[in-house]
Amino acid sequence: MPPVSAITDADVERVRRLVAAIPPGRVTTYGDLAAAAGLAGPRVAGTIMRLDSADPPWPRVIAASGRPPAHPPARPPTRLTTRGHPAPNVRVVIT
């Protein structure tokens, strides 16, 4: 994975745009997001999302295992599911 300093503003904008385009109730993986954004790999996409202050709809991006990311205390699970995000601690079947 490239150092954070190697991540460009254009990379961040591509990730923001792609994540914002994921419809409520749908998900994508970090790997698919990275491939669509032209990034080196899923960890780069995850790093961008972790550091992004724009607060993208992060629950719509999941690990290849199908597990949604852990939710921070500021975003209780009920808030996530009412917004169309997968429930925490539930494996999403990726087809």
CSV table of C-alpha atoms in Angstrom, one decimal, residues 27 58-62 66-92:
chain,number,residue,atom,x,y,z
A,27,VAL,CA,-23.1,-2.4,-0.9
A,58,TRP,CA,-19.2,4.4,4.7
A,59,PRO,CA,-21.5,1.5,5.7
A,60,ARG,CA,-22.1,0.8,2.0
A,61,VAL,CA,-18.6,-0.4,1.6
A,62,ILE,CA,-17.8,-3.7,3.1
A,66,GLY,CA,-19.4,-9.7,3.6
A,67,ARG,CA,-19.1,-8.2,7.0
A,68,PRO,CA,-20.1,-4.5,7.3
A,69,PRO,CA,-17.6,-2.2,9.1
A,70,ALA,CA,-17.9,-1.8,12.8
A,71,HIS,CA,-20.0,1.3,13.6
A,72,PRO,CA,-18.7,4.1,15.6
A,73,PRO,CA,-20.6,5.1,18.8
A,74,ALA,CA,-21.9,8.2,17.1
A,75,ARG,CA,-23.8,6.1,14.6
A,76,PRO,CA,-26.0,3.5,16.4
A,77,PRO,CA,-27.0,0.4,14.4
A,78,THR,CA,-30.7,1.5,14.2
A,79,ARG,CA,-29.7,4.7,12.5
A,80,LEU,CA,-27.8,2.8,9.9
A,81,THR,CA,-30.5,0.3,9.1
A,82,THR,CA,-33.1,3.0,8.7
A,83,ARG,CA,-30.9,4.6,6.2
A,84,GLY,CA,-30.7,1.5,4.1
A,85,HIS,CA,-27.3,0.3,5.3
A,86,PRO,CA,-26.6,-3.3,6.2
A,87,ALA,CA,-27.1,-4.2,9.8
A,88,PRO,CA,-23.9,-4.4,11.8
A,89,ASN,CA,-22.7,-7.9,12.8
A,90,VAL,CA,-24.6,-9.5,9.9
A,91,ARG,CA,-22.9,-11.0,7.0
A,92,VAL,CA,-24.0,-9.6,3.6
